[in-house]
Each structure stands twice: as structure tokens, then as C-alpha cells.
mmCIF file of C-alpha atoms in Angstrom:
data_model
loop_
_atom_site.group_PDB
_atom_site.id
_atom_site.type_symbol
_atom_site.label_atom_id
_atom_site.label_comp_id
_atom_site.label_asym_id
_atom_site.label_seq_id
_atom_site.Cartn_x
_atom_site.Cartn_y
_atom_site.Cartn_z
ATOM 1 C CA UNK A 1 107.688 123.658 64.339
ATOM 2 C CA UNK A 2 110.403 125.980 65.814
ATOM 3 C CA UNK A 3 109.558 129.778 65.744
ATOM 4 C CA UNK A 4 112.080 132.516 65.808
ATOM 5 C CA UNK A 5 110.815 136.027 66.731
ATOM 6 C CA UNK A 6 112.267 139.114 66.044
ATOM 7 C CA UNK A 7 111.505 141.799 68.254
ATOM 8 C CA UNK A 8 112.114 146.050 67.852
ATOM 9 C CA UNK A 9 113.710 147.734 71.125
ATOM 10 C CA UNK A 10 111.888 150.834 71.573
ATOM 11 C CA UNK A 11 108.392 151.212 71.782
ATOM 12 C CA UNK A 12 107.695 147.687 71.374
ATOM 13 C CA UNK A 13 109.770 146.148 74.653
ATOM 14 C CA UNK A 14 111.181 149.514 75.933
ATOM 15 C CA UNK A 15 108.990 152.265 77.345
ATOM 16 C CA UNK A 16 111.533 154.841 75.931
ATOM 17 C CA UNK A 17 109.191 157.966 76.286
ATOM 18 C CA UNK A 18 109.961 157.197 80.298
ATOM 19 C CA UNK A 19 113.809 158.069 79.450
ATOM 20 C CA UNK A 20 112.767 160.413 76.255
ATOM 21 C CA UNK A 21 111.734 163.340 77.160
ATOM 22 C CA UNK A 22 114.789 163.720 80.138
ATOM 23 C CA UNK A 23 117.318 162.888 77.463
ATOM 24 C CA UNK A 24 116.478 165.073 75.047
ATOM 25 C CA UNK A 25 115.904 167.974 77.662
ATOM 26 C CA UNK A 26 119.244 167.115 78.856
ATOM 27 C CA UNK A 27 120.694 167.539 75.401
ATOM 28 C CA UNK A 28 118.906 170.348 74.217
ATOM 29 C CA UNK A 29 119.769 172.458 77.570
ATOM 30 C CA UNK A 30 123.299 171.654 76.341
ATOM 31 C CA UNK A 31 122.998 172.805 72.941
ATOM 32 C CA UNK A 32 121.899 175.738 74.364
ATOM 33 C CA UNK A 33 124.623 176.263 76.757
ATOM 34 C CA UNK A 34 126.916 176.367 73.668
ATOM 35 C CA UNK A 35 124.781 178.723 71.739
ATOM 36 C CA UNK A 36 123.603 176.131 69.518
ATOM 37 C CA UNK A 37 119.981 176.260 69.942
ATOM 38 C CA UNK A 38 117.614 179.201 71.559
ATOM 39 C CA UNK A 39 114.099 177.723 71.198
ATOM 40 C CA UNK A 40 112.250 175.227 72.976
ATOM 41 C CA UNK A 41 113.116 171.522 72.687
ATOM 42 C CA UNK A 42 111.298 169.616 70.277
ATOM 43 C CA UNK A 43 109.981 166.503 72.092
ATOM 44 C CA UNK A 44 106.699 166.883 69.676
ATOM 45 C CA UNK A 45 109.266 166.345 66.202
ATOM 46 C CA UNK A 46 110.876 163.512 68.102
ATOM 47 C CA UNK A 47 107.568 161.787 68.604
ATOM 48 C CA UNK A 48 106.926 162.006 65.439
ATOM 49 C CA UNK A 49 109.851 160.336 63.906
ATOM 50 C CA UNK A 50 110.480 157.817 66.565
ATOM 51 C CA UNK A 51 111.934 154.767 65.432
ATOM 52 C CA UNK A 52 114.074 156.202 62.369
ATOM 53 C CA UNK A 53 117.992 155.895 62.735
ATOM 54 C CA UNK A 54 119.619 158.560 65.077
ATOM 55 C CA UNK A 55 121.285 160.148 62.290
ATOM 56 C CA UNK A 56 118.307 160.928 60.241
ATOM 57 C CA UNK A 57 116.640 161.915 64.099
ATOM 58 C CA UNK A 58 119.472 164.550 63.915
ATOM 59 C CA UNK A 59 118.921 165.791 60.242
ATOM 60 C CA UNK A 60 115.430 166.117 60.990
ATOM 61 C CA UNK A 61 116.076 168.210 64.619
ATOM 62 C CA UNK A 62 118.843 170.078 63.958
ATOM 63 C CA UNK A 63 118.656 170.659 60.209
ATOM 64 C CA UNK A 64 120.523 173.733 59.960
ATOM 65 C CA UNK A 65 123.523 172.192 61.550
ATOM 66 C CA UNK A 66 126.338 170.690 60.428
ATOM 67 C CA UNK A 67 127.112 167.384 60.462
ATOM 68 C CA UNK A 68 129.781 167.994 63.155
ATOM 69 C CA UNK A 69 127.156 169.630 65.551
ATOM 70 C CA UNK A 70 124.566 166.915 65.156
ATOM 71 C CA UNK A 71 127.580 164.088 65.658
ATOM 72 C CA UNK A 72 128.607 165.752 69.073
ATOM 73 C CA UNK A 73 124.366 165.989 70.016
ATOM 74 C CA UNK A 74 124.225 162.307 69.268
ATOM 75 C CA UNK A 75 127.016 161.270 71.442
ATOM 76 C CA UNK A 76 125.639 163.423 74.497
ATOM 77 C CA UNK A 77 122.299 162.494 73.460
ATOM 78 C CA UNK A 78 123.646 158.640 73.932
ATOM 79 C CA UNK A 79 125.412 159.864 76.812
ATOM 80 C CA UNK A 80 122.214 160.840 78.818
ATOM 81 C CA UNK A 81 120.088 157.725 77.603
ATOM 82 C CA UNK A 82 121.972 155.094 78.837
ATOM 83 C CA UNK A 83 122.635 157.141 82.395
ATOM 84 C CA UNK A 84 118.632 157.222 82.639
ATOM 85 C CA UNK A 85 118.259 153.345 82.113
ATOM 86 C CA UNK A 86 121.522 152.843 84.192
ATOM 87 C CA UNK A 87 119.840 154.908 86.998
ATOM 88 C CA UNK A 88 116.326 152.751 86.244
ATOM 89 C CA UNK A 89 114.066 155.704 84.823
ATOM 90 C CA UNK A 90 113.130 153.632 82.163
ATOM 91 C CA UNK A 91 110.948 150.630 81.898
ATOM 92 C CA UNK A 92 109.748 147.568 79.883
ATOM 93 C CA UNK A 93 107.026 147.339 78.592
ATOM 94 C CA UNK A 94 103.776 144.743 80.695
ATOM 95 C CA UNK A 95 104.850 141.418 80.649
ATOM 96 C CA UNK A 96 108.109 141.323 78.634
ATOM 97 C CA UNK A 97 109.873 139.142 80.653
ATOM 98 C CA UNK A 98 106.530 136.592 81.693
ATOM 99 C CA UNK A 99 106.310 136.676 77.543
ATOM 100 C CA UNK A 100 109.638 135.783 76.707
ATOM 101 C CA UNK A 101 109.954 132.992 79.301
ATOM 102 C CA UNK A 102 106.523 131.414 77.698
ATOM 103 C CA UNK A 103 108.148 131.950 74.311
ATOM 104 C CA UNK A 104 111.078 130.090 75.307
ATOM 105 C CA UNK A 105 109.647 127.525 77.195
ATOM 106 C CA UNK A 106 107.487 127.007 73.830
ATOM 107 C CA UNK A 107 110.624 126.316 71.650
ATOM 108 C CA UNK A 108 110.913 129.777 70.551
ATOM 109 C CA UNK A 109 114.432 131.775 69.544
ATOM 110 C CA UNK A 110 114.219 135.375 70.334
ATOM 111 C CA UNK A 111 115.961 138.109 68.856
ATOM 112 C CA UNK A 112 116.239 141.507 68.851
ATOM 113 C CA UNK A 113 117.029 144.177 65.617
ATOM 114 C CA UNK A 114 116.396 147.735 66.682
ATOM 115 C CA UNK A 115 117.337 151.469 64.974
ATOM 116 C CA UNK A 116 119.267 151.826 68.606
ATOM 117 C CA UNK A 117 123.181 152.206 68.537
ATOM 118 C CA UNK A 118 124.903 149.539 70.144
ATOM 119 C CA UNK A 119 125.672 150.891 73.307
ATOM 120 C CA UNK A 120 122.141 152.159 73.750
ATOM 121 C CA UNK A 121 120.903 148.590 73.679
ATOM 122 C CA UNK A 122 123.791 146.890 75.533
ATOM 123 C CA UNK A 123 122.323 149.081 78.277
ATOM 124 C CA UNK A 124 118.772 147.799 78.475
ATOM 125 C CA UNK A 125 119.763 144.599 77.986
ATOM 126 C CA UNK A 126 122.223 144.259 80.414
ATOM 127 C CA UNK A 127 119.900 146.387 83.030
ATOM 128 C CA UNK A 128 116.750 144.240 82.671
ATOM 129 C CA UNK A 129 118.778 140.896 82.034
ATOM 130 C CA UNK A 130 117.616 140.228 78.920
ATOM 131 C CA UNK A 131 120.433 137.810 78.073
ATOM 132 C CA UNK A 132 118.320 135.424 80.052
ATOM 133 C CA UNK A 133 115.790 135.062 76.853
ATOM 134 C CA UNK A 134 117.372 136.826 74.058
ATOM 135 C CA UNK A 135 119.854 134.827 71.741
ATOM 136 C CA UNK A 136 121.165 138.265 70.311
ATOM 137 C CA UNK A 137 120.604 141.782 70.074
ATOM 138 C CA UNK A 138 121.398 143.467 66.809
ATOM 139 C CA UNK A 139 121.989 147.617 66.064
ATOM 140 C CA UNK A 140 120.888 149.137 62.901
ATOM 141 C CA UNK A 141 124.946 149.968 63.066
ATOM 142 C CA UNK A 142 125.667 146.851 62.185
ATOM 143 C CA UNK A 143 124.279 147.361 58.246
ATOM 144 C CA UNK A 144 126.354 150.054 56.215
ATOM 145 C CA UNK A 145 122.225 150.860 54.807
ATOM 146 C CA UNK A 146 120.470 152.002 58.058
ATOM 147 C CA UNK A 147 117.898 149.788 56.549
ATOM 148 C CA UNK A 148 115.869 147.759 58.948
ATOM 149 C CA UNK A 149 115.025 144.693 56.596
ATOM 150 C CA UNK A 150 118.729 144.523 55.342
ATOM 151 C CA UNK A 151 119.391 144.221 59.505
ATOM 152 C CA UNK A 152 116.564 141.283 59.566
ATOM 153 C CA UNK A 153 117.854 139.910 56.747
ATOM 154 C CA UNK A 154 121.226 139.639 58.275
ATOM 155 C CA UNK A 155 119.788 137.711 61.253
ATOM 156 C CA UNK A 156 117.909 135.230 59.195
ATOM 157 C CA UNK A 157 120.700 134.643 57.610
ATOM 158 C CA UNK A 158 123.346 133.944 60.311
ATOM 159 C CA UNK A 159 120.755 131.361 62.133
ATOM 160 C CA UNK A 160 118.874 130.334 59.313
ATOM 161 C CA UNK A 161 115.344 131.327 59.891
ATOM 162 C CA UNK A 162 112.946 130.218 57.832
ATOM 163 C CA UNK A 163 109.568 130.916 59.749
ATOM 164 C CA UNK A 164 108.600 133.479 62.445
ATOM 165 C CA UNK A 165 107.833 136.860 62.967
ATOM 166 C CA UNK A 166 108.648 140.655 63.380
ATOM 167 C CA UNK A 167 107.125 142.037 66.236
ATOM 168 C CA UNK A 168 107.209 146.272 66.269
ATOM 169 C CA UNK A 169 105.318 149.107 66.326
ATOM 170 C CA UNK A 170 106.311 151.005 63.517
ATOM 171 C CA UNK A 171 106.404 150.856 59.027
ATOM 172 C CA UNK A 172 110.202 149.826 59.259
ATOM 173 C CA UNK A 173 109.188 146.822 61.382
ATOM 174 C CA UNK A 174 106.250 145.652 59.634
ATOM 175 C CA UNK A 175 108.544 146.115 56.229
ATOM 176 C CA UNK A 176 111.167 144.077 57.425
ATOM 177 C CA UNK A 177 108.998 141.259 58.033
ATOM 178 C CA UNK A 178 107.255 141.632 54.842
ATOM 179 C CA UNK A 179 110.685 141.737 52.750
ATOM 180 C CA UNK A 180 112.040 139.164 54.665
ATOM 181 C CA UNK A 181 108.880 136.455 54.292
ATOM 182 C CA UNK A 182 107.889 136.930 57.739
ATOM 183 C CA UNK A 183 104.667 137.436 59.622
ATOM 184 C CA UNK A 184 104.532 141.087 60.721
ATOM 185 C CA UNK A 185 103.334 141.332 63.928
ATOM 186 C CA UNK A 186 102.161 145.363 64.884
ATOM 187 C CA UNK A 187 102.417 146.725 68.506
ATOM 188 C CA UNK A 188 99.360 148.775 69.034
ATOM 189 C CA UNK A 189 101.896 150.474 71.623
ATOM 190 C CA UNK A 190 102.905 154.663 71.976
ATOM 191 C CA UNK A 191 104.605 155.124 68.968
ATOM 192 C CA UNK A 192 102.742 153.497 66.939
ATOM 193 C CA UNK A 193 100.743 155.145 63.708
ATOM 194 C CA UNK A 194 97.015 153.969 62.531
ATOM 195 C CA UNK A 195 98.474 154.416 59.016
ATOM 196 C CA UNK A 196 101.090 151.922 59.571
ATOM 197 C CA UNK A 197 99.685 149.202 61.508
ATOM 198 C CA UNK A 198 96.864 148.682 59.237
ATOM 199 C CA UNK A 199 99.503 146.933 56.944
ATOM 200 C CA UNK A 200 100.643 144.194 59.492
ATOM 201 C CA UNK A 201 99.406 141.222 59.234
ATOM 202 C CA UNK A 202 98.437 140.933 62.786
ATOM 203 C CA UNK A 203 98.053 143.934 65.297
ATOM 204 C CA UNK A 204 98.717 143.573 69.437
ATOM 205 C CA UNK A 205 97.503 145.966 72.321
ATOM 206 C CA UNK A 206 99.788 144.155 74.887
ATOM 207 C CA UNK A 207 102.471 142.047 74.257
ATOM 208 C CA UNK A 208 100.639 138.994 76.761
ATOM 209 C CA UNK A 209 98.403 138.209 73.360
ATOM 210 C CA UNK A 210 101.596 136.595 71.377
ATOM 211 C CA UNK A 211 101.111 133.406 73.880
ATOM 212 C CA UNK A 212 97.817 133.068 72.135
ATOM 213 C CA UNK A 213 98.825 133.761 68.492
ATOM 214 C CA UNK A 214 102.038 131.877 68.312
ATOM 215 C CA UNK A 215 100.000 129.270 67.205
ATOM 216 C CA UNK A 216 98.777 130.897 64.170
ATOM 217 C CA UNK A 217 102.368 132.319 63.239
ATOM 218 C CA UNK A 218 103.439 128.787 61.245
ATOM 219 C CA UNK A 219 102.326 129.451 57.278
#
């Protein structure tokens, strides 16, 4: 039986802390040069909530600023993230691309739904050639809720999946799959929370052990 896998951008195929911590420097030295921040940059907060939409990121970072403030931030914020990948500071993740040639050449469709804008992910894909595996890449702008399992749900819809998995490292992920009657496949990767993977139904170190579980992902 055909499987169709659904896999989360960062922290699950995209080393993003290699472009993180640069970007978010970058953006907070700006803030600063405008007189909108005087402390130290708060990597640590970011870490914390990776994986949540941007605009909640910004709530969380800047939350006495208005909404004007954090929408600027995000765009320069954007801005510096896709130079970094564009200039190759970034990275996959082990294996990505040795995986997702074994999960085509098994009959498998691959997809991606991430919390990443658009632009962000038309980026890495394009960088890294992604394209080569990946039938389509979907933003968490795409669904008027932010919600990661509506954005699942929109791609089992549109190609009519009815068995396969999410593969991510974080609650959103692993709730997706569960909403959506999919296995939930957690990435034991650097993002990734104790707490949250303990309610996946299957939990990775590397991405390399999906060639040996694919067989177990048909219920």
C-alpha cells in the first residue's frame, strides 16, 4: 500500500539553530538601533517556543510592542533567514536527502506542512533541491487558523490521503497526525521536548530509522 508522509521544516529536516541564533542577533541589533530594545537578545525564549507561528514568536518576544513593531521585526527577521540559507549557513538535517530518495523509490508521496512563512520555505527548498522528492510544501499561511492540523488536514484533503504519517519534533506535529488519523512519528531532534514526544506513537533519533519503520506505518 501507498504511504504519504508528511514532514515539519524546522527541526525535523532543517537544522535551523545553524541560521537561528545569526538571525535573531541580526534582528535584535536592529531593534536596538531604532531604540526598540536595550537588553540582550533572547535566543533562550526562542528555544523555547520553537515551532509556534511567527506571530505568536513575536507576541511572546516583544510583548510590550505593538503589533506594528513586531510586523516590521518579522519581515527583517524573514529578511535575515532566508539571506543565511541563501548564503548556505544552514543545513539539513543527516540523511534527508538518502531518506527521501528511499522513500520515493518505495512508493512513497512526500510532503511538507511547516509553521514557516512561505518565503522562508521556498528558500530551503529551492537551496537544497528539495523539489526533487517533495510533491509540495505547505506554510501555516496558507490556513486563516495558524493551526497545524487544519494545515494537514488541508493536504489530505487535496490528494486524498488516507494512510501515512506526520513526522516532527514538536506537540503541534504529533497533534496533527493524531487529529488527522495519522501515525505520529516524533523526531528525537533539538527542539524537541520529553513531555511531548512521549505522546507519539513512534519516536526517531535520526531520520535513517523511517527506512526501517515504513513498514509498520500501514494500520
Amino acid at each position: 500500500m501507498s504511504q504519504s508522509l508528511i514532514f515539519d521544516m524546522d527541526g525535523t529536516l532543517f537544522q535551523t539553530d545553524k541560521i537561528l541564533e545569526i538571525s535573531l542577533e541580526d534582528t535584535f541589533n536592529y531593534l536596538r538601533s531604532v531604540d526598540k530594545w536595550d537588553s540582550v537578545t533572547p535566543i533562550d525564549k526562542y528555544r523555547e517556543i520553537m515551532g509556534v507561528p511567527l506571530p505568536k514568536v513575536w507576541e511572546t518576544l516583544l510583548p510590550n510592542h505593538s503589533n506594528e513593531v513586531r510586523e516590521q521585526t518579522d519581515a527583517y527577521f524573514l529578511e535575515r533567514l532566508i539571506e543565511n540559507i541563501r548564503n548556505g549557513k544552514g543545513a539539513l538535517y543527516p540523511n534527508v536527502k538518502e531518506v527521501f530518495s528511499y522513500l520515493k523509490e518505495n512508493n512513497c508521496s512526500i510532503y511538507i506542512a511547516s509553521n514557516g512563512l512561505t518565503e522562508y520555505l521556498k528558500a530551503i527548498v529551492s537551496y537544497y533541491d528539495l523539489d526533487n522528492w517533495v510533491t509540495e510544501t505547505f506554510s501555516i499561511q496558507q490556513i486563516e487558523s495558524l493551526n497545524k492540523s487544519d494545515l494537514v488536514q488541508s493536504i489530505i484533503k487535496k490528494f486524498g490521503i488516507t494512510n501515512g504519517a506526520v513526522v516532527g519534533d514538536r506537540l503541534s506535529d504529533i497533534n496533527a497526525a493524531k487529529e488527522n488519523g495519522l501515525v505520529s512519528i516524533g523526531c528525537n531532534f533539538d527542539f524537541a521536548q520529553e513531555d511531548e514526544l512521549s505522546q507519539a506513537d513512534m519516536v526517531i533519533n535520526h531520520l535513517v530509522e523511517l527506512q526501517t519503520i515504513l513498514p509498520r506505518l500501514s494500520r
